[in-house]
mmCIF file of C-alpha atoms and ligand atoms in Angstrom:
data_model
loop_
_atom_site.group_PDB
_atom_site.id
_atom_site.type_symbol
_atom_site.label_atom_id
_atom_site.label_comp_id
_atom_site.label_asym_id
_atom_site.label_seq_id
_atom_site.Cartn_x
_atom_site.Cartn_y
_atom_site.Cartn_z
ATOM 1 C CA UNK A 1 0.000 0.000 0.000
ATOM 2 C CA UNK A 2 1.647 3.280 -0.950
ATOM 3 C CA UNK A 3 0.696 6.254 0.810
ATOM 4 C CA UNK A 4 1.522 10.160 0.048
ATOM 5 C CA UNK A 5 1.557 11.569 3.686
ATOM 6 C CA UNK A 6 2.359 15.364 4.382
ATOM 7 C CA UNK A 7 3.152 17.060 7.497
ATOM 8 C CA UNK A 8 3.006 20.697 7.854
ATOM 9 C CA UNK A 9 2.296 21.028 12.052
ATOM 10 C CA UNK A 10 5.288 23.221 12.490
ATOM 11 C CA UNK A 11 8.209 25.000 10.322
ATOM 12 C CA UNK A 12 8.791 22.276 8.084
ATOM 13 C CA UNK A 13 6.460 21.596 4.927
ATOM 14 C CA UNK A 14 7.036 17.965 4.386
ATOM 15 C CA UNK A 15 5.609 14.951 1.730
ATOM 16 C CA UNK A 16 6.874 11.524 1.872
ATOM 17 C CA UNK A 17 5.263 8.459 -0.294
ATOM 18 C CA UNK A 18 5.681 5.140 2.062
ATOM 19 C CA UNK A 19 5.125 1.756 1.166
ATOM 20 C CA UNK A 20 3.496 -0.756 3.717
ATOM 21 C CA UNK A 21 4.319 1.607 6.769
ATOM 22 C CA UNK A 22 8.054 0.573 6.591
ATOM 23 C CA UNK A 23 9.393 1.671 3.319
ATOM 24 C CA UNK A 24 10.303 5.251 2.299
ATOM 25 C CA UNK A 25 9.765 5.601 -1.323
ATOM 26 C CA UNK A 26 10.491 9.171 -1.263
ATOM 27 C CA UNK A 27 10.717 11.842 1.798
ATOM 28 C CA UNK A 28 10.917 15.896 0.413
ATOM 29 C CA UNK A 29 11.479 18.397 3.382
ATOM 30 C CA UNK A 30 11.201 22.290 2.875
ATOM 31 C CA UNK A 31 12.169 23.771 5.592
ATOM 32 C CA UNK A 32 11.536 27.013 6.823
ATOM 33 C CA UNK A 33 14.206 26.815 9.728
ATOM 34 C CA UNK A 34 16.398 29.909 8.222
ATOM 35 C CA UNK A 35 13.519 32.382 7.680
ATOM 36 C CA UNK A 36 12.223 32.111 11.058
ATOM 37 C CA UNK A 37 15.883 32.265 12.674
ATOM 38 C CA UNK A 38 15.912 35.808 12.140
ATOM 39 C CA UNK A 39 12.432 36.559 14.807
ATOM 40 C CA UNK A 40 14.157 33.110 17.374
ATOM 41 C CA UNK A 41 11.381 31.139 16.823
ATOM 42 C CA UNK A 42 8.333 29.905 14.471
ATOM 43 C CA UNK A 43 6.267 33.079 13.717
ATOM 44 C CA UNK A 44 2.990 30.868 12.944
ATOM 45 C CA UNK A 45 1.729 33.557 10.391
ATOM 46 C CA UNK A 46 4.524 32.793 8.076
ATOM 47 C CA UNK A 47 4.359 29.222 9.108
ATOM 48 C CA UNK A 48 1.178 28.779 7.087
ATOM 49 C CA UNK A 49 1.636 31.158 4.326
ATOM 50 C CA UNK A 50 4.946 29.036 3.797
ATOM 51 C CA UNK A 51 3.428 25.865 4.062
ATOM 52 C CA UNK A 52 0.956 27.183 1.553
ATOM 53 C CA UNK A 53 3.510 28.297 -1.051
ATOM 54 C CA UNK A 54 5.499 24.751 -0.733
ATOM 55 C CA UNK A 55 3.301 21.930 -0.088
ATOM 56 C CA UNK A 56 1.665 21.535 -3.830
ATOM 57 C CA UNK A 57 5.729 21.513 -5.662
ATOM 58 C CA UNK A 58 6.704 19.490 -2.948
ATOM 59 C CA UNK A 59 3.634 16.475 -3.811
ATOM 60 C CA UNK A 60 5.198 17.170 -6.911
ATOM 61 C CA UNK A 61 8.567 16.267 -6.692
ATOM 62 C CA UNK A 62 7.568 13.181 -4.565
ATOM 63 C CA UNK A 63 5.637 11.824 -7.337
ATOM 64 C CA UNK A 64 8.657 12.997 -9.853
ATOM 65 C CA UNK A 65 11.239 11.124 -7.435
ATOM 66 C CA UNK A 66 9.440 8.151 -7.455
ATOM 67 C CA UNK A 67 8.414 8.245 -10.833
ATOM 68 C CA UNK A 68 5.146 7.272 -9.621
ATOM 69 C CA UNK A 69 1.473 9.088 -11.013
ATOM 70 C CA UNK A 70 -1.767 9.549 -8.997
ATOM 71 C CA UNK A 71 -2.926 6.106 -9.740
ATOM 72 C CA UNK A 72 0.228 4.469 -8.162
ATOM 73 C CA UNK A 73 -0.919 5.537 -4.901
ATOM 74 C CA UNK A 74 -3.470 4.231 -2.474
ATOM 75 C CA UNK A 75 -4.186 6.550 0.410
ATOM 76 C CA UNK A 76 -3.890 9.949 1.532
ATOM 77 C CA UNK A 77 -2.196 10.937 5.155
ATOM 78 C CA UNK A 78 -1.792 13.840 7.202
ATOM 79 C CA UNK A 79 -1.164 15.126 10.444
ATOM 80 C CA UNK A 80 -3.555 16.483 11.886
ATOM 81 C CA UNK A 81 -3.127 17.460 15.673
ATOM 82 C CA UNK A 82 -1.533 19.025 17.417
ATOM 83 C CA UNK A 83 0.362 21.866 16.075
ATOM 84 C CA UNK A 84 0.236 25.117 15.462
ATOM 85 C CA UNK A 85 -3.396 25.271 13.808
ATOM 86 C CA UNK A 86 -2.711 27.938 11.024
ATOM 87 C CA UNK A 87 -0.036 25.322 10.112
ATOM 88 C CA UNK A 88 -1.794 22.406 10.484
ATOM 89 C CA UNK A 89 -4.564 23.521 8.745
ATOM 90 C CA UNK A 90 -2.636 23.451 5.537
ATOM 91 C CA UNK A 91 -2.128 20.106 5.278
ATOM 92 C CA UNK A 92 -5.316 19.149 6.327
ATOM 93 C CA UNK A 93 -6.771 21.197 3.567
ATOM 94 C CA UNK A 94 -4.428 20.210 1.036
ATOM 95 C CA UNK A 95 -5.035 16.145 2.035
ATOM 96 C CA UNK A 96 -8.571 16.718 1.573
ATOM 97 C CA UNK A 97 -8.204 18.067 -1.622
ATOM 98 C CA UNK A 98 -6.376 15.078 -2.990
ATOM 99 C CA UNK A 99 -8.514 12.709 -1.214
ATOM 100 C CA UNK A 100 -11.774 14.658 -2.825
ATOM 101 C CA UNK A 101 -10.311 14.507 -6.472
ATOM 102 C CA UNK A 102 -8.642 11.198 -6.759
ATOM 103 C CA UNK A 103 -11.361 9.567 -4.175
ATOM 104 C CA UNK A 104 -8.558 7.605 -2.148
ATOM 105 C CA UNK A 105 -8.867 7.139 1.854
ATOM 106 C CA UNK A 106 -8.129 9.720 3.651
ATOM 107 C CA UNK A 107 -6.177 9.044 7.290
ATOM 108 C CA UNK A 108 -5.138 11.434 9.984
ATOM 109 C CA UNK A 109 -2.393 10.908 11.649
ATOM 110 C CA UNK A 110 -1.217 12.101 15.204
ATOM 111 C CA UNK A 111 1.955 14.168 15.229
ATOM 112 C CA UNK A 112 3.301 12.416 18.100
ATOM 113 C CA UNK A 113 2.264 8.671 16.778
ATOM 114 C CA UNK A 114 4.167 10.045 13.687
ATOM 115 C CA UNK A 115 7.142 10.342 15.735
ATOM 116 C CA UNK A 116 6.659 7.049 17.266
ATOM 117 C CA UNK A 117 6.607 5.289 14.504
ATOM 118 C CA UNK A 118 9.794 6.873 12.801
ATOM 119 C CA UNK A 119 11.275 3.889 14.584
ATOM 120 C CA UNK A 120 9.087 1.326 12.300
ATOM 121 C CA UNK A 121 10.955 2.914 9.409
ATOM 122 C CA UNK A 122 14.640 2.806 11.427
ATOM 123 C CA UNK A 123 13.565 -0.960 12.831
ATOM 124 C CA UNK A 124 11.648 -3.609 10.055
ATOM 125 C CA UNK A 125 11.693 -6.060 13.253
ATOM 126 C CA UNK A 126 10.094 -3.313 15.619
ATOM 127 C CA UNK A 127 6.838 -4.386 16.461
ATOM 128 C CA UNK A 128 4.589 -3.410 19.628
ATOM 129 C CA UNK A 129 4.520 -3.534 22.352
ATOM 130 C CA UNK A 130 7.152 -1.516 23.409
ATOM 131 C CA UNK A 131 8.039 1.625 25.737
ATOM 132 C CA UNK A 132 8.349 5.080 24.014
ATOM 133 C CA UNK A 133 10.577 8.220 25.667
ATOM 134 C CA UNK A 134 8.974 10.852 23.607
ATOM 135 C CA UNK A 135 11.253 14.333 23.552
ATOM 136 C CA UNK A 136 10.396 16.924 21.471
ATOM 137 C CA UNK A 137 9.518 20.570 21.673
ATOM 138 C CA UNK A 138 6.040 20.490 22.566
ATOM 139 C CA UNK A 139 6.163 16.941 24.169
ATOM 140 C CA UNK A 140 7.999 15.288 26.674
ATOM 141 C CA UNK A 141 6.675 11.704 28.014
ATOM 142 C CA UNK A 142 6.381 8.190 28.562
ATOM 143 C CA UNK A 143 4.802 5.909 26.820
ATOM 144 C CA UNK A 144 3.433 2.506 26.513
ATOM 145 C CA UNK A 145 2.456 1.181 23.244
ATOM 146 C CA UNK A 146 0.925 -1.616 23.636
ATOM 147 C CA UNK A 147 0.022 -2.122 19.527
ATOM 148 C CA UNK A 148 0.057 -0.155 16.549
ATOM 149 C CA UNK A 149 -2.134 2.446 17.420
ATOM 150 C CA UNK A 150 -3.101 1.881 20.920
ATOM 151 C CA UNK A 151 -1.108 3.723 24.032
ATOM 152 C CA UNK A 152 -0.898 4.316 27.339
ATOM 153 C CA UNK A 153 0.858 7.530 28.918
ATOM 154 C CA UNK A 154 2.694 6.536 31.937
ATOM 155 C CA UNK A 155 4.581 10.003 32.720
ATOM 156 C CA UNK A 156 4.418 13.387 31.405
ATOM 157 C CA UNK A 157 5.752 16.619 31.803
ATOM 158 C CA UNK A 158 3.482 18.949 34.141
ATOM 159 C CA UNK A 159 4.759 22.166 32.792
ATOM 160 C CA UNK A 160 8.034 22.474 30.257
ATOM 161 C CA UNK A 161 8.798 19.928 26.921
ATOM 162 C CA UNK A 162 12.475 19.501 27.155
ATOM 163 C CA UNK A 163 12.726 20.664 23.696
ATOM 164 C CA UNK A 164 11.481 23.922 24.908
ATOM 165 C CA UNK A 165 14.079 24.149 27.658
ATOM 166 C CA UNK A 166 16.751 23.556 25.640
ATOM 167 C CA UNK A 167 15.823 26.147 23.035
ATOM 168 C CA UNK A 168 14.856 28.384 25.754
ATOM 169 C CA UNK A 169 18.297 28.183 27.271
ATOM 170 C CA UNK A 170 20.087 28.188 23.504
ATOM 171 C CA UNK A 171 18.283 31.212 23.440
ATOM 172 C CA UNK A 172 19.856 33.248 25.969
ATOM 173 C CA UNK A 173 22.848 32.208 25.007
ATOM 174 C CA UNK A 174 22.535 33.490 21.904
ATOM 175 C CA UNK A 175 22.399 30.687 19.953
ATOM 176 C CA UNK A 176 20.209 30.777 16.797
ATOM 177 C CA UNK A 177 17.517 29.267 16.392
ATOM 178 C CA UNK A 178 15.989 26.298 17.075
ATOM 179 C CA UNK A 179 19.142 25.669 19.791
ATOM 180 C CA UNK A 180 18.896 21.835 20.688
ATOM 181 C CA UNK A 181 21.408 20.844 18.492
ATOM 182 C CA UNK A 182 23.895 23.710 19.064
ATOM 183 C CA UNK A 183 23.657 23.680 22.625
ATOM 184 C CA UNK A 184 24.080 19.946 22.371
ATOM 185 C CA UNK A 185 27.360 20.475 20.397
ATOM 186 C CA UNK A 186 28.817 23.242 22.555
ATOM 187 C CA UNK A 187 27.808 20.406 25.306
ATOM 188 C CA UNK A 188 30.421 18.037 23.691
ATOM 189 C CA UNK A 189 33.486 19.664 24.729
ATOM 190 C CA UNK A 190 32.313 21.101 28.209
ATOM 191 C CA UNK A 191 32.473 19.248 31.814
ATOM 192 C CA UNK A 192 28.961 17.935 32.918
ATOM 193 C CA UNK A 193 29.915 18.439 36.479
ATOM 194 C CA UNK A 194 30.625 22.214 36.003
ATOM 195 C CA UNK A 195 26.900 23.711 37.526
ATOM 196 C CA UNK A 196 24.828 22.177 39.788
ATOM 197 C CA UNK A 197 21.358 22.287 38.745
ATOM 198 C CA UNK A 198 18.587 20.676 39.711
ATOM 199 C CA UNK A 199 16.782 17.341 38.811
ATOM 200 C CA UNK A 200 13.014 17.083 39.332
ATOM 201 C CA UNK A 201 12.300 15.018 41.720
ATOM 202 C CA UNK A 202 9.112 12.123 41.905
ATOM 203 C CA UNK A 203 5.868 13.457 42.688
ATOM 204 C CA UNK A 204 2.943 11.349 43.139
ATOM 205 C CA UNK A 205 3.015 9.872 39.824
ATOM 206 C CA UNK A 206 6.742 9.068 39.763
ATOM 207 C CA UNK A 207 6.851 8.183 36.128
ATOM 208 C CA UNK A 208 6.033 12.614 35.798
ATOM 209 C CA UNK A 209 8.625 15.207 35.529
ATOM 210 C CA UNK A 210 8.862 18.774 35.500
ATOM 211 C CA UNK A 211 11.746 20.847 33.714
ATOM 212 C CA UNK A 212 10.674 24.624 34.713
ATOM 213 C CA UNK A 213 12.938 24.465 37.767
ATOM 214 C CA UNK A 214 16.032 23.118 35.818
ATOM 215 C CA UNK A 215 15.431 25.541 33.110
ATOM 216 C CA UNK A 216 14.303 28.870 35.317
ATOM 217 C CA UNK A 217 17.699 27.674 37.250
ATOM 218 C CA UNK A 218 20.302 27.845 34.216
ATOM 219 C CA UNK A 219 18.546 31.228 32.694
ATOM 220 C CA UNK A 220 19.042 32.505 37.016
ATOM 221 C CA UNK A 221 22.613 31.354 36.735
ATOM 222 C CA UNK A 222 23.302 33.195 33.346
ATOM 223 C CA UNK A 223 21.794 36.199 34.040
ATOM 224 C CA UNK A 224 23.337 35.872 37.940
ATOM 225 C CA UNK A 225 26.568 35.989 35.848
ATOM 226 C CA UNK A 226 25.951 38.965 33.262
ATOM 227 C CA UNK A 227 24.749 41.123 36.290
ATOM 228 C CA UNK A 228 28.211 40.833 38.521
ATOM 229 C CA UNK A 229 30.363 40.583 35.881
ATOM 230 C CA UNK A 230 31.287 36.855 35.650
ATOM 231 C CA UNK A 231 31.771 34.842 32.393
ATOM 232 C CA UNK A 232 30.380 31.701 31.916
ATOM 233 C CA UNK A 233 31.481 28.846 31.317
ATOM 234 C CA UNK A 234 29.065 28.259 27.936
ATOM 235 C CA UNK A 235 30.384 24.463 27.004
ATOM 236 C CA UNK A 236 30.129 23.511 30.854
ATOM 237 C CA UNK A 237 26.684 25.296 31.118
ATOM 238 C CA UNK A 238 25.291 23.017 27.961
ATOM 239 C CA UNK A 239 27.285 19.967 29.589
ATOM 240 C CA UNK A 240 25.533 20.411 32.923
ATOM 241 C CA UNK A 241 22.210 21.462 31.426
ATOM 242 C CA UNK A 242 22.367 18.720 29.418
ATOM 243 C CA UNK A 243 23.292 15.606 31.948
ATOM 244 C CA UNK A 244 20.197 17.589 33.916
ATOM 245 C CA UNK A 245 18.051 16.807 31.387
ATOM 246 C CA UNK A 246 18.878 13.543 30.919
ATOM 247 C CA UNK A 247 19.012 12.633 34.658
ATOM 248 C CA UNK A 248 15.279 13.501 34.598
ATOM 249 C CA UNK A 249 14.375 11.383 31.976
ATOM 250 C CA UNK A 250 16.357 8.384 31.758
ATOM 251 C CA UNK A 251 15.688 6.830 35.534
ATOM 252 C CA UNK A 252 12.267 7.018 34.789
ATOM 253 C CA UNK A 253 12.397 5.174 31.834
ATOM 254 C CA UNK A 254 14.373 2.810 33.812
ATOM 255 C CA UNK A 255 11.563 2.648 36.493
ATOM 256 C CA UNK A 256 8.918 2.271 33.289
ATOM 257 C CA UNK A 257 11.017 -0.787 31.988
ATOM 258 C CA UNK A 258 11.643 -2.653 35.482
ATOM 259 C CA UNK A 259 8.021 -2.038 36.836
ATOM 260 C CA UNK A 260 6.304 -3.251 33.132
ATOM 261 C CA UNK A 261 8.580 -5.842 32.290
ATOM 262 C CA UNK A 262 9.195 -4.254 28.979
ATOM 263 C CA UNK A 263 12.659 -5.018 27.561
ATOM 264 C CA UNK A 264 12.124 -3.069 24.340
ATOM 265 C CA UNK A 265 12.645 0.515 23.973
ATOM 266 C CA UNK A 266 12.100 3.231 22.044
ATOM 267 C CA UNK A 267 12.800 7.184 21.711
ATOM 268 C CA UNK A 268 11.231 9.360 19.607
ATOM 269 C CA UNK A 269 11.379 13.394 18.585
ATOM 270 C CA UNK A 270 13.218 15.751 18.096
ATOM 271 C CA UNK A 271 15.310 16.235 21.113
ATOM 272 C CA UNK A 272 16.054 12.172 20.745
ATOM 273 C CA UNK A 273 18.581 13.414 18.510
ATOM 274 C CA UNK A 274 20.057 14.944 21.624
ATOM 275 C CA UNK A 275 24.029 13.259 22.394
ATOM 276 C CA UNK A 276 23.483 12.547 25.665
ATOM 277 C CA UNK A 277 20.074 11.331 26.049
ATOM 278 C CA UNK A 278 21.318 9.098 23.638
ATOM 279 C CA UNK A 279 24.137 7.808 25.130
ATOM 280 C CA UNK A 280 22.820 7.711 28.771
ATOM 281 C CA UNK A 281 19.586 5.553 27.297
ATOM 282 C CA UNK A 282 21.838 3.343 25.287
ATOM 283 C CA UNK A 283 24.012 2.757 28.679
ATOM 284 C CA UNK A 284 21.118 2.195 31.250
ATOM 285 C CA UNK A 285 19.255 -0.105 28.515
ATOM 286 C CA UNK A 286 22.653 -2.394 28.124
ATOM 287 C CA UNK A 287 22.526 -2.972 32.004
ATOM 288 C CA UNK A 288 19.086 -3.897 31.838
ATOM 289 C CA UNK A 289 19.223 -6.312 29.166
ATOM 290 C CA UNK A 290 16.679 -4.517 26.854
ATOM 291 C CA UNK A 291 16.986 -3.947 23.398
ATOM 292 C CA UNK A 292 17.090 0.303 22.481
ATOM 293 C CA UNK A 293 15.497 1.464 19.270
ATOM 294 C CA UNK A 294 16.909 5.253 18.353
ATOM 295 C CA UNK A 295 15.776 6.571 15.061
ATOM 296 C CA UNK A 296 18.736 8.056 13.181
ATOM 297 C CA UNK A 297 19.245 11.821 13.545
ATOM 298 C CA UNK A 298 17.527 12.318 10.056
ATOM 299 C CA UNK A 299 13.987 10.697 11.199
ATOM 300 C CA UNK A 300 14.172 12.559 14.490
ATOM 301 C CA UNK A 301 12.918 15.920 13.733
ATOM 302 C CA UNK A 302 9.930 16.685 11.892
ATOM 303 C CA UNK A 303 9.589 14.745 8.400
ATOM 304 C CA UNK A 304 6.178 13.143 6.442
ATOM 305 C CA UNK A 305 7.692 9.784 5.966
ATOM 306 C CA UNK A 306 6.965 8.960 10.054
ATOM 307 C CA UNK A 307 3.354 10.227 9.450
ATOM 308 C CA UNK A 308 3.084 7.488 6.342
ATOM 309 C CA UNK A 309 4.769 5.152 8.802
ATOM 310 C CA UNK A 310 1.515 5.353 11.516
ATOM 311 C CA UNK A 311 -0.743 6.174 8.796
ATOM 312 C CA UNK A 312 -0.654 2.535 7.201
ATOM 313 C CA UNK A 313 -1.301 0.788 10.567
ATOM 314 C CA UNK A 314 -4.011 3.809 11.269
ATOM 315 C CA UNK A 315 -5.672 2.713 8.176
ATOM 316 C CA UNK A 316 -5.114 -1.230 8.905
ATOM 317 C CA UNK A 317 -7.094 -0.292 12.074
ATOM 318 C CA UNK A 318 -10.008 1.545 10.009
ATOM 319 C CA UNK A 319 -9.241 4.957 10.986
ATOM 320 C CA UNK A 320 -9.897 7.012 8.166
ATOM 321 C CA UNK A 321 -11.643 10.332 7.700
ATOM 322 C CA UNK A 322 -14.239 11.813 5.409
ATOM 323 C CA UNK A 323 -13.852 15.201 4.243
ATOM 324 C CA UNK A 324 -15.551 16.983 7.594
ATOM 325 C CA UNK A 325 -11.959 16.204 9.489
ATOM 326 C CA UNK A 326 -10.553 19.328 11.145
ATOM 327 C CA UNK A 327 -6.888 20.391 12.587
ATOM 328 C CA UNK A 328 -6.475 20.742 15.683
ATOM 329 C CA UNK A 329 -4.070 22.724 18.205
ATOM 330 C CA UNK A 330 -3.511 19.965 20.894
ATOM 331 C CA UNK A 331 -5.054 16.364 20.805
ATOM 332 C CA UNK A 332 -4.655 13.750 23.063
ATOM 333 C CA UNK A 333 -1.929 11.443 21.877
ATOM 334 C CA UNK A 334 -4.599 8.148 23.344
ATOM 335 C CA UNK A 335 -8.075 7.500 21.666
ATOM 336 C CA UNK A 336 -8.726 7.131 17.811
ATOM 337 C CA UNK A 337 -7.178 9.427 15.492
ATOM 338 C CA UNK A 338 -10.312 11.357 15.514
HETATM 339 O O1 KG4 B 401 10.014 16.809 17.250
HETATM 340 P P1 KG4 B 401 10.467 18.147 16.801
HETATM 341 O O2 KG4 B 401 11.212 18.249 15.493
HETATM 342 O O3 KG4 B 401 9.275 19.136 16.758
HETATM 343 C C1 KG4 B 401 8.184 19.006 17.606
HETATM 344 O O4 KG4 B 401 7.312 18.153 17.312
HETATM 345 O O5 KG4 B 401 8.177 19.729 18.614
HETATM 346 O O6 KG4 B 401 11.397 18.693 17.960
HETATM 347 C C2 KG4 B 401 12.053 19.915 17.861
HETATM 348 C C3 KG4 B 401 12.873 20.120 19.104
HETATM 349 C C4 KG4 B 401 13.425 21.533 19.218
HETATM 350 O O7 KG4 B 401 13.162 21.999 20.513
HETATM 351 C C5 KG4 B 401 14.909 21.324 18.969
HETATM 352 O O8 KG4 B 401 15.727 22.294 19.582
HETATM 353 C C6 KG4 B 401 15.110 19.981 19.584
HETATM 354 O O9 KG4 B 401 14.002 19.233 19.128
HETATM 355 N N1 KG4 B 401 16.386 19.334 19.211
HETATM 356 C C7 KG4 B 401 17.360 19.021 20.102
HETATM 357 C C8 KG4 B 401 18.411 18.447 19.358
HETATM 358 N N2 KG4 B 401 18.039 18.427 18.044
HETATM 359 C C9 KG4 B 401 16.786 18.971 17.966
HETATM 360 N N3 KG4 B 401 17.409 19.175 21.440
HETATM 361 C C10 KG4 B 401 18.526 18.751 22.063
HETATM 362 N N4 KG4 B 401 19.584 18.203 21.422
HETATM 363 C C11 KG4 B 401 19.569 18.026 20.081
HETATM 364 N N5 KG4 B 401 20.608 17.468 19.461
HETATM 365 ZN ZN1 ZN B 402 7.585 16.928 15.929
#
């Protein structure tokens, strides 16, 4: 079954063709990164107008790449929640149009599934169920997926994503943006034991965690130092920040795998691309015997070919859409795609 599936929740305007939810026939990114760089962060006006001007050449060229024509594919996917809705709203629109004129199913994705399943596309073997660390810049969480399209959340964050953090403090530092990644490579060469800052600590769901104290702590710390005259120490700032980060996550994934039983694990989003969530979770999932799943750095971030990855087992499940589906600014990651 070959899909088309477009993604346009955020700042890049994406269309993928997958084959049988595993197979990436073709996976065309625009992204809008550099334009919004200049205002340090998605202005969701231009977001849309972008997405607009991109996502018809870019169906385009996945059909020219794969050499394929309307009639070589069988269904139409798109992300649909959450997002920003100006954004979103794009690709919903322009999914319903194909769907409408070439009368194939239509199937709406998740964003977060989407990112999920990146890892069917990494993994042929990866089946459910399996535990998900989901890190990304509007999501941060734990989750159970017990089959293709059915979840549990175990742990959450109650206020910040980590994403956000780490942009947030890339920010101040004057990084552009979005800062993840270069606050994870000034990270690289800078001692992780240079700041003390704090680690959330369980609450009564021990699985949650909170990152507003770590990240309201390194922004107190920087501007603590601008004010009396001290320089930081940028490289041991991201180090420290960093291990933070990771100390909040990875033990409860730990917890998650011991208390379910679950020896398979994934991680999925953006910030999974991050170099030392990475190679904490690859350390703590050796000692407990468990298999980890890590998308490469390419399927981390925001592409369509993870929304054609969920979108075939959406459809296998019979959850496709007629042409009253809406987008939608935040969604619940459980229940049925609608
Ligand atoms: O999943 P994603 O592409 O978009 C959302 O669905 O939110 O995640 C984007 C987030 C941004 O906050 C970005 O700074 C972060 O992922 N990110 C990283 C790294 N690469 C991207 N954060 C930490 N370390 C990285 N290497
Ligand atoms: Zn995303």
């Amino acid at each position: 079954m070959n899909i088309l599936a477009v993604e346009s929740s955020c700042d890049e305007t994406a269309v993928a063709i997958v084959r049988d939810g595993r197979q990436v026939l073709t996976d065309c990114i625009a992204s809008q990164v550099p334009l919004h760089r200049i205002y340090g962060g998605v202005v969701p006006e231009i977001a849309s107008r972008k997405h607009m001007e991109a996502i018809y050449a870019l169906a385009d060229q996945a059909l020219a790449e794969t050499g394929m024509v309307r009639k070589d594919l069988d269904a139409v996917a798109v992300t649909y929640a959450p997002g920003l809705i100006g954004a979103v709203l794009v690709g919903v629109n322009f999914a319903k149009g194909v769907a409408l004129s070439t009368g194939m199913p239509l199937i709406p994705v998740h964003h977060i599934r989407g990112h999920i399943a990146a890892n069917y596309i990494a993994y042929p073997e990866l089946k459910p169920p399996f535990l998900c660390l989901v890190v990304s810049g509007g999501h941060t969480m734990i989750v159970h997926v017990k089959d293709y399209t059915q979840m549990e959340i175990l742990g959450t964050t109650l206020d910040d994503a980590a994403g956000e953090c780490f942009d947030k403090v890339a920010r101040v530092l004057d990084m552009p943006y979005p800062g993840g990644a270069a606050l994870d490579k000034t990270a690289q060469s800078g001692d992780d034991t240079k700041y003390t800052l704090p680690r959330s600590r369980p609450g009564e769901n021990p699985y949650n965690m909170s990152f507003s104290g770590l990240k309201t702590a390194a922004l107190n710390l920087i501007h603590h130092a601008e004010q009396v005259g001290e320089i930081v120490d940028i490289p041991g700032l991201c180090a420290s920040f960093s291990a933070a980060v990771s100390d909040t996550l990875v033990p409860r994934v730990v917890m998650a795998m011991e208390k379910t039983g679950l020896k398979k694990i994934a991680v999925a989003g953006g910030v999974a691309a991050n170099s030392r969530i990475r190679r904490d979770m690859t350390q703590a999932v050796e000692k407990l015997g468990g298999t980890l799943y890590m998308p490469p750095l390419s399927l981390c971030g925001d592409n369509a070919a993870m929304i054609g990855a969920q979108a075939y087992y959406e459809f296998l499940a019979g959850h496709t859409a007629d042409m009253t589906l809406n987008a939608y600014a935040t969604k619940s990651i459980l229940g049925e795609a609608l």
